[in-house]
PDB file of C-alpha atoms in Angstrom:
ATOM      1  CA  MET D   1      73.766 -42.815  35.883  1.00  0.00           C
ATOM      2  CA  ARG D   2      70.347 -42.428  36.629  1.00  0.00           C
ATOM      3  CA  HIS D   3      70.065 -38.907  35.905  1.00  0.00           C
ATOM      4  CA  TYR D   4      73.002 -39.319  33.008  1.00  0.00           C
ATOM      5  CA  LEU D   5      69.949 -41.734  31.675  1.00  0.00           C
ATOM      6  CA  SER D   6      66.638 -39.371  31.958  1.00  0.00           C
ATOM      7  CA  ALA D   7      69.149 -36.355  30.481  1.00  0.00           C
ATOM      8  CA  LEU D   8      69.453 -38.620  27.206  1.00  0.00           C
ATOM      9  CA  CYS D   9      65.865 -39.837  26.953  1.00  0.00           C
ATOM     10  CA  LEU D  10      65.017 -36.639  26.943  1.00  0.00           C
ATOM     11  CA  LEU D  11      67.494 -35.333  24.152  1.00  0.00           C
ATOM     12  CA  PHE D  12      66.147 -38.552  22.360  1.00  0.00           C
ATOM     13  CA  VAL D  13      62.287 -36.934  23.121  1.00  0.00           C
ATOM     14  CA  SER D  14      63.308 -33.942  21.959  1.00  0.00           C
ATOM     15  CA  ILE D  15      65.031 -34.505  19.076  1.00  0.00           C
ATOM     16  CA  CYS D  16      61.703 -36.391  17.423  1.00  0.00           C
ATOM     17  CA  ALA D  17      59.625 -33.720  18.748  1.00  0.00           C
ATOM     18  CA  PHE D  18      61.485 -31.178  16.605  1.00  0.00           C
ATOM     19  CA  SER D  19      62.857 -32.905  13.874  1.00  0.00           C
ATOM     20  CA  THR D  20      58.276 -34.432  13.189  1.00  0.00           C
ATOM     21  CA  PRO D  21      57.545 -32.035  11.616  1.00  0.00           C
ATOM     22  CA  ALA D  22      60.408 -30.989   8.683  1.00  0.00           C
ATOM     23  CA  GLU D  23      59.930 -34.700   7.862  1.00  0.00           C
ATOM     24  CA  THR D  24      55.953 -34.934   7.295  1.00  0.00           C
ATOM     25  CA  PRO D  25      54.869 -30.642   6.901  1.00  0.00           C
ATOM     26  CA  PRO D  26      51.595 -30.896   7.379  1.00  0.00           C
ATOM     27  CA  GLU D  27      48.622 -31.174   5.079  1.00  0.00           C
ATOM     28  CA  PRO D  28      46.398 -28.096   3.857  1.00  0.00           C
ATOM     29  CA  ALA D  29      43.003 -28.310   6.079  1.00  0.00           C
ATOM     30  CA  LEU D  30      41.265 -27.069   3.450  1.00  0.00           C
ATOM     31  CA  ARG D  31      41.909 -28.899  -0.047  1.00  0.00           C
ATOM     32  CA  ILE D  32      41.432 -26.947  -3.456  1.00  0.00           C
ATOM     33  CA  ALA D  33      41.188 -27.458  -6.569  1.00  0.00           C
ATOM     34  CA  THR D  34      40.481 -25.289  -9.907  1.00  0.00           C
ATOM     35  CA  PRO D  35      41.398 -25.881 -13.460  1.00  0.00           C
ATOM     36  CA  TRP D  36      40.399 -22.281 -14.031  1.00  0.00           C
ATOM     37  CA  PRO D  37      43.913 -20.604 -14.007  1.00  0.00           C
ATOM     38  CA  ALA D  38      42.671 -17.233 -12.934  1.00  0.00           C
ATOM     39  CA  GLN D  39      40.899 -17.949 -10.061  1.00  0.00           C
ATOM     40  CA  ASN D  40      44.145 -19.631  -8.681  1.00  0.00           C
ATOM     41  CA  ALA D  41      45.223 -16.081  -8.668  1.00  0.00           C
ATOM     42  CA  ILE D  42      42.257 -14.781  -6.753  1.00  0.00           C
ATOM     43  CA  ILE D  43      42.403 -17.618  -4.075  1.00  0.00           C
ATOM     44  CA  MET D  44      46.291 -17.014  -3.843  1.00  0.00           C
ATOM     45  CA  MET D  45      45.316 -13.202  -2.960  1.00  0.00           C
ATOM     46  CA  LEU D  46      42.707 -14.490  -0.209  1.00  0.00           C
ATOM     47  CA  GLY D  47      45.242 -16.382   1.699  1.00  0.00           C
ATOM     48  CA  TYR D  48      44.764 -20.134   1.127  1.00  0.00           C
ATOM     49  CA  GLY D  49      47.763 -20.588  -2.344  1.00  0.00           C
ATOM     50  CA  GLY D  50      49.077 -22.835  -0.144  1.00  0.00           C
ATOM     51  CA  ASN D  51      45.740 -24.577   0.075  1.00  0.00           C
ATOM     52  CA  ILE D  52      45.604 -25.514  -3.307  1.00  0.00           C
ATOM     53  CA  ILE D  53      45.972 -29.044  -4.755  1.00  0.00           C
ATOM     54  CA  GLY D  54      44.507 -29.706  -7.991  1.00  0.00           C
ATOM     55  CA  THR D  55      45.578 -26.552 -10.532  1.00  0.00           C
ATOM     56  CA  SER D  56      45.300 -26.050 -14.527  1.00  0.00           C
ATOM     57  CA  ARG D  57      48.749 -26.706 -16.838  1.00  0.00           C
ATOM     58  CA  VAL D  58      48.691 -22.468 -17.349  1.00  0.00           C
ATOM     59  CA  ALA D  59      48.863 -21.045 -13.856  1.00  0.00           C
ATOM     60  CA  LYS D  60      52.484 -23.784 -13.499  1.00  0.00           C
ATOM     61  CA  GLN D  61      53.659 -21.020 -16.131  1.00  0.00           C
ATOM     62  CA  ILE D  62      52.906 -18.214 -14.804  1.00  0.00           C
ATOM     63  CA  PRO D  63      56.510 -16.935 -13.781  1.00  0.00           C
ATOM     64  CA  LEU D  64      55.096 -14.515 -10.938  1.00  0.00           C
ATOM     65  CA  PHE D  65      53.178 -17.320  -9.346  1.00  0.00           C
ATOM     66  CA  ARG D  66      55.754 -19.490  -9.241  1.00  0.00           C
ATOM     67  CA  GLN D  67      57.596 -17.345  -7.944  1.00  0.00           C
ATOM     68  CA  MET D  68      55.513 -16.648  -4.577  1.00  0.00           C
ATOM     69  CA  LEU D  69      54.309 -20.040  -4.494  1.00  0.00           C
ATOM     70  CA  PRO D  70      57.104 -22.347  -5.557  1.00  0.00           C
ATOM     71  CA  GLN D  71      55.232 -25.264  -4.228  1.00  0.00           C
ATOM     72  CA  ILE D  72      52.363 -25.023  -7.184  1.00  0.00           C
ATOM     73  CA  ASP D  73      54.980 -27.090  -9.917  1.00  0.00           C
ATOM     74  CA  ASN D  74      54.511 -30.160  -7.856  1.00  0.00           C
ATOM     75  CA  VAL D  75      50.737 -29.775  -7.422  1.00  0.00           C
ATOM     76  CA  PRO D  76      49.551 -31.832 -10.206  1.00  0.00           C
ATOM     77  CA  VAL D  77      47.172 -30.638 -13.277  1.00  0.00           C
ATOM     78  CA  ILE D  78      43.233 -31.281 -12.809  1.00  0.00           C
ATOM     79  CA  GLY D  79      41.438 -30.584 -16.220  1.00  0.00           C
ATOM     80  CA  THR D  80      42.144 -30.511 -19.785  1.00  0.00           C
ATOM     81  CA  THR D  81      41.470 -28.711 -22.504  1.00  0.00           C
ATOM     82  CA  GLY D  82      42.309 -25.311 -21.992  1.00  0.00           C
ATOM     83  CA  GLY D  83      40.358 -26.760 -18.358  1.00  0.00           C
ATOM     84  CA  ASN D  84      36.969 -26.922 -19.986  1.00  0.00           C
ATOM     85  CA  GLU D  85      37.045 -30.317 -18.650  1.00  0.00           C
ATOM     86  CA  LEU D  86      37.429 -32.393 -15.557  1.00  0.00           C
ATOM     87  CA  ASN D  87      39.495 -35.998 -14.145  1.00  0.00           C
ATOM     88  CA  ILE D  88      36.709 -36.448 -11.762  1.00  0.00           C
ATOM     89  CA  GLU D  89      38.791 -39.859 -10.673  1.00  0.00           C
ATOM     90  CA  GLN D  90      42.371 -37.101  -9.995  1.00  0.00           C
ATOM     91  CA  ILE D  91      39.194 -34.424  -7.929  1.00  0.00           C
ATOM     92  CA  LEU D  92      38.175 -37.635  -5.890  1.00  0.00           C
ATOM     93  CA  SER D  93      41.647 -38.931  -5.552  1.00  0.00           C
ATOM     94  CA  LEU D  94      42.754 -35.738  -3.520  1.00  0.00           C
ATOM     95  CA  ARG D  95      40.085 -35.949  -1.551  1.00  0.00           C
ATOM     96  CA  THR D  96      39.111 -32.235  -2.924  1.00  0.00           C
ATOM     97  CA  ASP D  97      36.618 -30.175  -0.088  1.00  0.00           C
ATOM     98  CA  ILE D  98      36.201 -27.426  -3.250  1.00  0.00           C
ATOM     99  CA  LEU D  99      36.386 -27.252  -6.259  1.00  0.00           C
ATOM    100  CA  PHE D 100      36.198 -23.899  -8.395  1.00  0.00           C
ATOM    101  CA  ILE D 101      34.831 -23.598 -11.943  1.00  0.00           C
ATOM    102  CA  HIS D 102      33.702 -21.691 -14.409  1.00  0.00           C
ATOM    103  CA  ASP D 103      29.674 -21.854 -14.970  1.00  0.00           C
ATOM    104  CA  GLY D 104      30.902 -22.585 -18.680  1.00  0.00           C
ATOM    105  CA  ILE D 105      33.318 -25.562 -17.764  1.00  0.00           C
ATOM    106  CA  ARG D 106      31.184 -30.106 -18.439  1.00  0.00           C
ATOM    107  CA  VAL D 107      31.094 -31.346 -14.769  1.00  0.00           C
ATOM    108  CA  PRO D 108      30.919 -34.940 -14.846  1.00  0.00           C
ATOM    109  CA  GLN D 109      30.050 -37.750 -12.577  1.00  0.00           C
ATOM    110  CA  GLN D 110      28.359 -34.664  -9.937  1.00  0.00           C
ATOM    111  CA  GLU D 111      26.113 -36.862  -7.714  1.00  0.00           C
ATOM    112  CA  VAL D 112      30.392 -38.900  -7.041  1.00  0.00           C
ATOM    113  CA  LEU D 113      31.241 -35.753  -6.214  1.00  0.00           C
ATOM    114  CA  ALA D 114      28.741 -34.259  -3.784  1.00  0.00           C
ATOM    115  CA  GLN D 115      28.470 -37.885  -2.766  1.00  0.00           C
ATOM    116  CA  ALA D 116      32.314 -37.464  -2.062  1.00  0.00           C
ATOM    117  CA  GLY D 117      31.789 -34.261   0.313  1.00  0.00           C
ATOM    118  CA  VAL D 118      33.180 -32.621  -2.683  1.00  0.00           C
ATOM    119  CA  ARG D 119      31.749 -28.551  -2.542  1.00  0.00           C
ATOM    120  CA  VAL D 120      31.430 -27.369  -6.025  1.00  0.00           C
ATOM    121  CA  LEU D 121      31.031 -23.865  -6.637  1.00  0.00           C
ATOM    122  CA  ALA D 122      30.475 -22.439 -10.649  1.00  0.00           C
ATOM    123  CA  PHE D 123      30.859 -18.753 -10.973  1.00  0.00           C
ATOM    124  CA  LYS D 124      29.374 -16.379 -14.064  1.00  0.00           C
ATOM    125  CA  ALA D 125      31.969 -14.887 -15.894  1.00  0.00           C
ATOM    126  CA  ASN D 126      33.341 -12.600 -19.449  1.00  0.00           C
ATOM    127  CA  SER D 127      32.189  -9.347 -16.974  1.00  0.00           C
ATOM    128  CA  MET D 128      33.437  -6.928 -14.178  1.00  0.00           C
ATOM    129  CA  ASP D 129      30.047  -7.768 -11.955  1.00  0.00           C
ATOM    130  CA  ALA D 130      30.649 -11.099 -12.074  1.00  0.00           C
ATOM    131  CA  LEU D 131      34.560 -10.835 -11.146  1.00  0.00           C
ATOM    132  CA  ARG D 132      33.796  -8.787  -8.769  1.00  0.00           C
ATOM    133  CA  GLU D 133      31.225 -11.573  -6.698  1.00  0.00           C
ATOM    134  CA  ARG D 134      33.512 -14.414  -7.990  1.00  0.00           C
ATOM    135  CA  VAL D 135      36.194 -12.696  -5.416  1.00  0.00           C
ATOM    136  CA  LYS D 136      33.030 -12.172  -2.615  1.00  0.00           C
ATOM    137  CA  LEU D 137      31.683 -15.625  -3.163  1.00  0.00           C
ATOM    138  CA  THR D 138      34.916 -17.356  -2.886  1.00  0.00           C
ATOM    139  CA  GLY D 139      36.011 -15.195   0.397  1.00  0.00           C
ATOM    140  CA  GLU D 140      32.636 -16.512   1.543  1.00  0.00           C
ATOM    141  CA  ALA D 141      33.773 -19.859   0.952  1.00  0.00           C
ATOM    142  CA  LEU D 142      36.968 -20.204   1.601  1.00  0.00           C
ATOM    143  CA  GLY D 143      36.127 -18.358   5.493  1.00  0.00           C
ATOM    144  CA  PRO D 144      36.280 -15.584   7.616  1.00  0.00           C
ATOM    145  CA  ASP D 145      39.953 -14.222   7.171  1.00  0.00           C
ATOM    146  CA  ALA D 146      39.489 -14.773   3.512  1.00  0.00           C
ATOM    147  CA  ALA D 147      35.948 -12.663   2.642  1.00  0.00           C
ATOM    148  CA  GLU D 148      37.704  -9.838   4.816  1.00  0.00           C
ATOM    149  CA  LYS D 149      40.672  -9.701   2.334  1.00  0.00           C
ATOM    150  CA  ALA D 150      37.343  -9.839  -0.295  1.00  0.00           C
ATOM    151  CA  ALA D 151      35.670  -6.793   1.523  1.00  0.00           C
ATOM    152  CA  GLN D 152      38.580  -5.291   1.357  1.00  0.00           C
ATOM    153  CA  TYR D 153      40.075  -5.552  -2.418  1.00  0.00           C
ATOM    154  CA  GLU D 154      35.949  -4.591  -3.034  1.00  0.00           C
ATOM    155  CA  ARG D 155      36.829  -1.575  -1.056  1.00  0.00           C
ATOM    156  CA  TYR D 156      40.073  -1.115  -3.170  1.00  0.00           C
ATOM    157  CA  PHE D 157      38.627  -1.734  -6.231  1.00  0.00           C
ATOM    158  CA  ARG D 158      35.281   0.565  -6.365  1.00  0.00           C
ATOM    159  CA  ASP D 159      37.874   3.745  -4.759  1.00  0.00           C
ATOM    160  CA  ASN D 160      40.323   3.127  -8.228  1.00  0.00           C
ATOM    161  CA  ILE D 161      36.740   3.204  -9.894  1.00  0.00           C
ATOM    162  CA  ARG D 162      36.630   7.194  -8.736  1.00  0.00           C
ATOM    163  CA  ARG D 163      39.941   7.930  -9.494  1.00  0.00           C
ATOM    164  CA  VAL D 164      39.672   7.335 -12.682  1.00  0.00           C
ATOM    165  CA  GLN D 165      36.372   8.895 -12.778  1.00  0.00           C
ATOM    166  CA  GLU D 166      37.484  11.485 -11.467  1.00  0.00           C
ATOM    167  CA  ARG D 167      40.704  11.948 -14.041  1.00  0.00           C
ATOM    168  CA  LEU D 168      38.271  11.539 -17.055  1.00  0.00           C
ATOM    169  CA  LYS D 169      36.592  14.510 -16.059  1.00  0.00           C
ATOM    170  CA  ASN D 170      38.918  16.392 -18.274  1.00  0.00           C
ATOM    171  CA  VAL D 171      38.694  14.039 -21.167  1.00  0.00           C
ATOM    172  CA  PRO D 172      35.983  15.578 -24.044  1.00  0.00           C
ATOM    173  CA  ALA D 173      34.735  12.407 -25.011  1.00  0.00           C
ATOM    174  CA  SER D 174      35.373  13.707 -28.459  1.00  0.00           C
ATOM    175  CA  ALA D 175      39.486  13.419 -27.470  1.00  0.00           C
ATOM    176  CA  ARG D 176      38.373   9.218 -26.455  1.00  0.00           C
ATOM    177  CA  LEU D 177      41.055   7.257 -28.180  1.00  0.00           C
ATOM    178  CA  ARG D 178      40.040   4.184 -30.413  1.00  0.00           C
ATOM    179  CA  VAL D 179      41.482   0.998 -28.668  1.00  0.00           C
ATOM    180  CA  TYR D 180      41.788  -2.491 -30.790  1.00  0.00           C
ATOM    181  CA  HIS D 181      42.534  -5.549 -27.918  1.00  0.00           C
ATOM    182  CA  SER D 182      44.388  -8.900 -29.445  1.00  0.00           C
ATOM    183  CA  MET D 183      43.352 -11.334 -27.081  1.00  0.00           C
ATOM    184  CA  GLY D 184      46.349 -14.446 -27.564  1.00  0.00           C
ATOM    185  CA  ASN D 185      45.944 -13.964 -31.738  1.00  0.00           C
ATOM    186  CA  PRO D 186      46.595 -10.779 -33.364  1.00  0.00           C
ATOM    187  CA  LEU D 187      43.597 -10.959 -35.288  1.00  0.00           C
ATOM    188  CA  TYR D 188      41.510 -11.662 -32.460  1.00  0.00           C
ATOM    189  CA  THR D 189      39.495 -10.091 -30.212  1.00  0.00           C
ATOM    190  CA  SER D 190      35.862  -8.879 -28.688  1.00  0.00           C
ATOM    191  CA  GLY D 191      32.991  -6.862 -28.293  1.00  0.00           C
ATOM    192  CA  ARG D 192      30.554  -5.934 -26.050  1.00  0.00           C
ATOM    193  CA  PRO D 193      29.349  -7.539 -23.936  1.00  0.00           C
ATOM    194  CA  SER D 194      32.456  -8.712 -21.780  1.00  0.00           C
ATOM    195  CA  LEU D 195      34.960  -8.429 -19.355  1.00  0.00           C
ATOM    196  CA  ASN D 196      37.528  -6.927 -22.431  1.00  0.00           C
ATOM    197  CA  GLN D 197      34.596  -4.286 -22.899  1.00  0.00           C
ATOM    198  CA  ASP D 198      33.793  -3.414 -19.197  1.00  0.00           C
ATOM    199  CA  TRP D 199      37.516  -2.616 -18.339  1.00  0.00           C
ATOM    200  CA  MET D 200      37.705  -0.166 -21.501  1.00  0.00           C
ATOM    201  CA  ASP D 201      34.755   1.342 -21.049  1.00  0.00           C
ATOM    202  CA  LEU D 202      36.425   2.000 -17.419  1.00  0.00           C
ATOM    203  CA  ALA D 203      39.393   3.378 -19.063  1.00  0.00           C
ATOM    204  CA  GLY D 204      37.302   5.861 -20.761  1.00  0.00           C
ATOM    205  CA  ALA D 205      38.356   3.667 -23.991  1.00  0.00           C
ATOM    206  CA  VAL D 206      36.315   3.452 -26.904  1.00  0.00           C
ATOM    207  CA  ASN D 207      36.646  -0.174 -28.252  1.00  0.00           C
ATOM    208  CA  VAL D 208      36.494  -0.750 -31.840  1.00  0.00           C
ATOM    209  CA  ALA D 209      35.239  -3.976 -32.231  1.00  0.00           C
ATOM    210  CA  GLU D 210      32.253  -3.044 -28.874  1.00  0.00           C
ATOM    211  CA  ASN D 211      29.356  -4.214 -32.091  1.00  0.00           C
ATOM    212  CA  TRP D 212      31.766  -6.598 -34.468  1.00  0.00           C
ATOM    213  CA  PHE D 213      29.313  -9.270 -32.721  1.00  0.00           C
ATOM    214  CA  PRO D 214      26.157  -8.815 -31.767  1.00  0.00           C
ATOM    215  CA  ALA D 215      25.325 -12.713 -32.688  1.00  0.00           C
ATOM    216  CA  HIS D 216      27.723 -14.053 -31.244  1.00  0.00           C
ATOM    217  CA  SER D 217      27.185 -14.939 -27.888  1.00  0.00           C
ATOM    218  CA  SER D 218      30.302 -14.607 -26.240  1.00  0.00           C
ATOM    219  CA  ALA D 219      31.015 -11.435 -27.815  1.00  0.00           C
ATOM    220  CA  ASN D 220      34.561 -12.328 -29.129  1.00  0.00           C
ATOM    221  CA  GLY D 221      35.648 -14.165 -32.405  1.00  0.00           C
ATOM    222  CA  GLU D 222      38.622 -14.301 -35.463  1.00  0.00           C
ATOM    223  CA  VAL D 223      38.154 -10.748 -37.424  1.00  0.00           C
ATOM    224  CA  SER D 224      40.253  -9.793 -40.349  1.00  0.00           C
ATOM    225  CA  SER D 225      42.897  -7.255 -40.950  1.00  0.00           C
ATOM    226  CA  GLU D 226      41.199  -4.745 -42.915  1.00  0.00           C
ATOM    227  CA  GLN D 227      38.452  -4.877 -40.987  1.00  0.00           C
ATOM    228  CA  ILE D 228      40.891  -3.054 -38.117  1.00  0.00           C
ATOM    229  CA  ILE D 229      42.409  -1.418 -40.352  1.00  0.00           C
ATOM    230  CA  ALA D 230      38.866   0.358 -41.956  1.00  0.00           C
ATOM    231  CA  VAL D 231      38.600   1.657 -37.798  1.00  0.00           C
ATOM    232  CA  ASP D 232      42.288   2.873 -38.082  1.00  0.00           C
ATOM    233  CA  PRO D 233      42.628   2.526 -33.550  1.00  0.00           C
ATOM    234  CA  GLN D 234      45.318   4.877 -32.586  1.00  0.00           C
ATOM    235  CA  VAL D 235      46.272   2.234 -29.649  1.00  0.00           C
ATOM    236  CA  ILE D 236      46.340  -1.093 -29.717  1.00  0.00           C
ATOM    237  CA  ILE D 237      47.050  -4.005 -26.656  1.00  0.00           C
ATOM    238  CA  ALA D 238      48.175  -6.804 -27.383  1.00  0.00           C
ATOM    239  CA  MET D 239      47.787  -9.739 -24.550  1.00  0.00           C
ATOM    240  CA  ASN D 240      51.317 -11.064 -25.258  1.00  0.00           C
ATOM    241  CA  ARG D 241      54.715  -9.424 -26.161  1.00  0.00           C
ATOM    242  CA  ARG D 242      54.794 -12.035 -28.884  1.00  0.00           C
ATOM    243  CA  ASP D 243      51.639 -10.315 -30.763  1.00  0.00           C
ATOM    244  CA  ALA D 244      52.876  -7.034 -29.888  1.00  0.00           C
ATOM    245  CA  GLU D 245      56.221  -7.613 -31.910  1.00  0.00           C
ATOM    246  CA  PHE D 246      53.792  -8.922 -34.687  1.00  0.00           C
ATOM    247  CA  ILE D 247      51.803  -6.250 -35.092  1.00  0.00           C
ATOM    248  CA  GLN D 248      54.483  -4.062 -34.699  1.00  0.00           C
ATOM    249  CA  GLN D 249      56.103  -5.535 -37.362  1.00  0.00           C
ATOM    250  CA  SER D 250      53.375  -6.537 -40.011  1.00  0.00           C
ATOM    251  CA  PRO D 251      53.471  -5.253 -43.293  1.00  0.00           C
ATOM    252  CA  GLN D 252      50.172  -5.750 -43.261  1.00  0.00           C
ATOM    253  CA  TRP D 253      49.709  -3.316 -40.149  1.00  0.00           C
ATOM    254  CA  GLN D 254      51.644  -0.354 -41.078  1.00  0.00           C
ATOM    255  CA  SER D 255      49.044   2.080 -42.223  1.00  0.00           C
ATOM    256  CA  ILE D 256      47.121   1.916 -38.442  1.00  0.00           C
ATOM    257  CA  ASP D 257      47.656   4.829 -36.222  1.00  0.00           C
ATOM    258  CA  ALA D 258      48.483   2.989 -32.865  1.00  0.00           C
ATOM    259  CA  VAL D 259      51.163   1.287 -35.801  1.00  0.00           C
ATOM    260  CA  ARG D 260      52.191   4.374 -37.234  1.00  0.00           C
ATOM    261  CA  ASN D 261      52.829   6.007 -34.353  1.00  0.00           C
ATOM    262  CA  GLY D 262      54.921   3.926 -31.739  1.00  0.00           C
ATOM    263  CA  ARG D 263      50.871   2.650 -29.276  1.00  0.00           C
ATOM    264  CA  VAL D 264      51.241  -1.093 -29.804  1.00  0.00           C
ATOM    265  CA  TYR D 265      51.593  -1.879 -26.024  1.00  0.00           C
ATOM    266  CA  THR D 266      52.191  -5.931 -24.332  1.00  0.00           C
ATOM    267  CA  ASN D 267      49.602  -6.074 -21.191  1.00  0.00           C
ATOM    268  CA  PRO D 268      50.723  -6.650 -17.820  1.00  0.00           C
ATOM    269  CA  ARG D 269      50.884  -9.908 -16.732  1.00  0.00           C
ATOM    270  CA  GLY D 270      51.544 -11.138 -12.955  1.00  0.00           C
ATOM    271  CA  MET D 271      49.943 -13.400 -10.526  1.00  0.00           C
ATOM    272  CA  PHE D 272      47.892 -13.775 -14.028  1.00  0.00           C
ATOM    273  CA  TRP D 273      47.209 -11.730 -17.182  1.00  0.00           C
ATOM    274  CA  TRP D 274      45.468  -8.526 -16.275  1.00  0.00           C
ATOM    275  CA  CYS D 275      43.431  -8.130 -18.782  1.00  0.00           C
ATOM    276  CA  ARG D 276      42.235 -12.138 -18.016  1.00  0.00           C
ATOM    277  CA  GLU D 277      39.460 -12.488 -14.903  1.00  0.00           C
ATOM    278  CA  THR D 278      42.027 -12.656 -12.257  1.00  0.00           C
ATOM    279  CA  SER D 279      42.001 -10.066  -9.640  1.00  0.00           C
ATOM    280  CA  GLU D 280      45.010  -8.028 -10.498  1.00  0.00           C
ATOM    281  CA  GLU D 281      41.723  -6.636 -13.035  1.00  0.00           C
ATOM    282  CA  ALA D 282      41.738  -4.352 -10.097  1.00  0.00           C
ATOM    283  CA  LEU D 283      44.576  -2.517 -11.543  1.00  0.00           C
ATOM    284  CA  GLN D 284      43.826  -2.924 -15.483  1.00  0.00           C
ATOM    285  CA  PHE D 285      41.368  -0.662 -16.194  1.00  0.00           C
ATOM    286  CA  LEU D 286      43.786   2.091 -13.985  1.00  0.00           C
ATOM    287  CA  TRP D 287      47.036   1.248 -16.175  1.00  0.00           C
ATOM    288  CA  LEU D 288      44.853   2.068 -19.226  1.00  0.00           C
ATOM    289  CA  ALA D 289      44.091   5.405 -18.394  1.00  0.00           C
ATOM    290  CA  THR D 290      46.963   5.829 -18.055  1.00  0.00           C
ATOM    291  CA  VAL D 291      48.446   4.917 -21.132  1.00  0.00           C
ATOM    292  CA  LEU D 292      45.483   6.617 -23.306  1.00  0.00           C
ATOM    293  CA  TYR D 293      45.803   9.682 -21.208  1.00  0.00           C
ATOM    294  CA  PRO D 294      48.959  10.059 -19.464  1.00  0.00           C
ATOM    295  CA  ASP D 295      47.829  14.543 -19.525  1.00  0.00           C
ATOM    296  CA  ALA D 296      45.161  13.578 -16.959  1.00  0.00           C
ATOM    297  CA  PHE D 297      47.188  10.787 -15.333  1.00  0.00           C
ATOM    298  CA  ALA D 298      49.892  12.424 -14.500  1.00  0.00           C
ATOM    299  CA  ASP D 299      49.646  11.436 -11.034  1.00  0.00           C
ATOM    300  CA  ILE D 300      49.589   8.224 -10.895  1.00  0.00           C
ATOM    301  CA  ASP D 301      52.794   6.362 -11.021  1.00  0.00           C
ATOM    302  CA  MET D 302      51.530   2.605 -12.491  1.00  0.00           C
ATOM    303  CA  ARG D 303      55.001   1.210 -10.595  1.00  0.00           C
ATOM    304  CA  ASN D 304      53.887   2.603  -6.787  1.00  0.00           C
ATOM    305  CA  GLU D 305      49.977   1.449  -7.730  1.00  0.00           C
ATOM    306  CA  THR D 306      52.075  -2.205  -8.756  1.00  0.00           C
ATOM    307  CA  ALA D 307      54.133  -2.103  -5.091  1.00  0.00           C
ATOM    308  CA  THR D 308      51.234  -1.129  -3.798  1.00  0.00           C
ATOM    309  CA  PHE D 309      48.659  -3.368  -4.336  1.00  0.00           C
ATOM    310  CA  TYR D 310      50.844  -6.630  -4.483  1.00  0.00           C
ATOM    311  CA  GLN D 311      52.086  -5.983  -0.592  1.00  0.00           C
ATOM    312  CA  ALA D 312      48.665  -5.201   0.373  1.00  0.00           C
ATOM    313  CA  PHE D 313      47.033  -7.739  -1.354  1.00  0.00           C
ATOM    314  CA  TYR D 314      49.617 -10.617  -1.964  1.00  0.00           C
ATOM    315  CA  GLY D 315      51.827 -10.295   1.230  1.00  0.00           C
ATOM    316  CA  ILE D 316      54.577  -9.091  -1.104  1.00  0.00           C
ATOM    317  CA  THR D 317      56.602  -6.949  -1.132  1.00  0.00           C
ATOM    318  CA  LEU D 318      58.755  -6.827  -5.169  1.00  0.00           C
ATOM    319  CA  THR D 319      61.379  -5.989  -6.327  1.00  0.00           C
ATOM    320  CA  PRO D 320      62.712  -2.920  -9.051  1.00  0.00           C
ATOM    321  CA  GLN D 321      63.032  -5.423 -11.428  1.00  0.00           C
ATOM    322  CA  GLN D 322      59.763  -7.440 -10.673  1.00  0.00           C
ATOM    323  CA  ILE D 323      57.918  -4.758 -10.816  1.00  0.00           C
ATOM    324  CA  THR D 324      59.154  -3.548 -14.659  1.00  0.00           C
ATOM    325  CA  ASP D 325      58.517  -7.829 -15.609  1.00  0.00           C
ATOM    326  CA  ILE D 326      54.987  -7.218 -14.507  1.00  0.00           C
ATOM    327  CA  LEU D 327      54.105  -3.833 -16.458  1.00  0.00           C
ATOM    328  CA  GLN D 328      56.715  -4.788 -19.262  1.00  0.00           C
ATOM    329  CA  PRO D 329      56.513  -8.358 -20.128  1.00  0.00           C
ATOM    330  CA  GLU D 330      57.892 -10.949 -21.971  1.00  0.00           C
TER     331      GLU D 330
END
């Protein structure tokens, strides 16, 4: 009987020991919040997606991001007006350790956050150099493992620049194509200086809007269809499919070279839009170069490049359909 009771006690202890973790999953050791949609993709790449306890509404709507981080559906939104204003009370209630923002965001009651031990990291944006620096600094803030992944990313980024530059040597300046990029609205675009200008430069594109915003601090804004018609872009890159379809179907755009020749493209979107402040920017200029100059980049297969990137940096083995959804998003 004594042995029987001892066995029952051991069984009870074992059941309790094995059932507790399933019933009470451990909370992340480092609690991260960011209202910056694209920063979520960078945090995910660096291995800390599961540590995000406050996010943005846009990040929660990206299909691939939700597939790869399903718990994001239950993570609260911490910013309003597109993430440009913060709910400080909510950030404190989430016991946030690190808050990542861009330097244009308004942070009320900063002293309250500091007293609560919330580390606020504000980064510059809207340039390729700023993006690469942000990946580096984010990695350093998250820890040695993330810092090493950030360094690996930088090496990959530099190698892609080298690969593109080598092939662009075979494309003379006179053959470089005029490109118009629409940003969430067919008539909204950007010039120099801007992140969009940077990836166009790297891809060997001639941005038709390069000098359209000389007095505008952010080098972007709404333009007229007459301006676009006058410069007659040979290729149009729309940030989303809705705008691409509008441009292709609108009578007002039919005289434009890109529309007449079927060269209106929807920008790829993975964890975020490749063209906007995400770690996937390392693929953006490579993709655009293959679109603009297919002969010079005939040896580059963007399906393979996409699969390799997400495997190396996100640990994801994409299905053929997922690759299609990234390169030709709905």
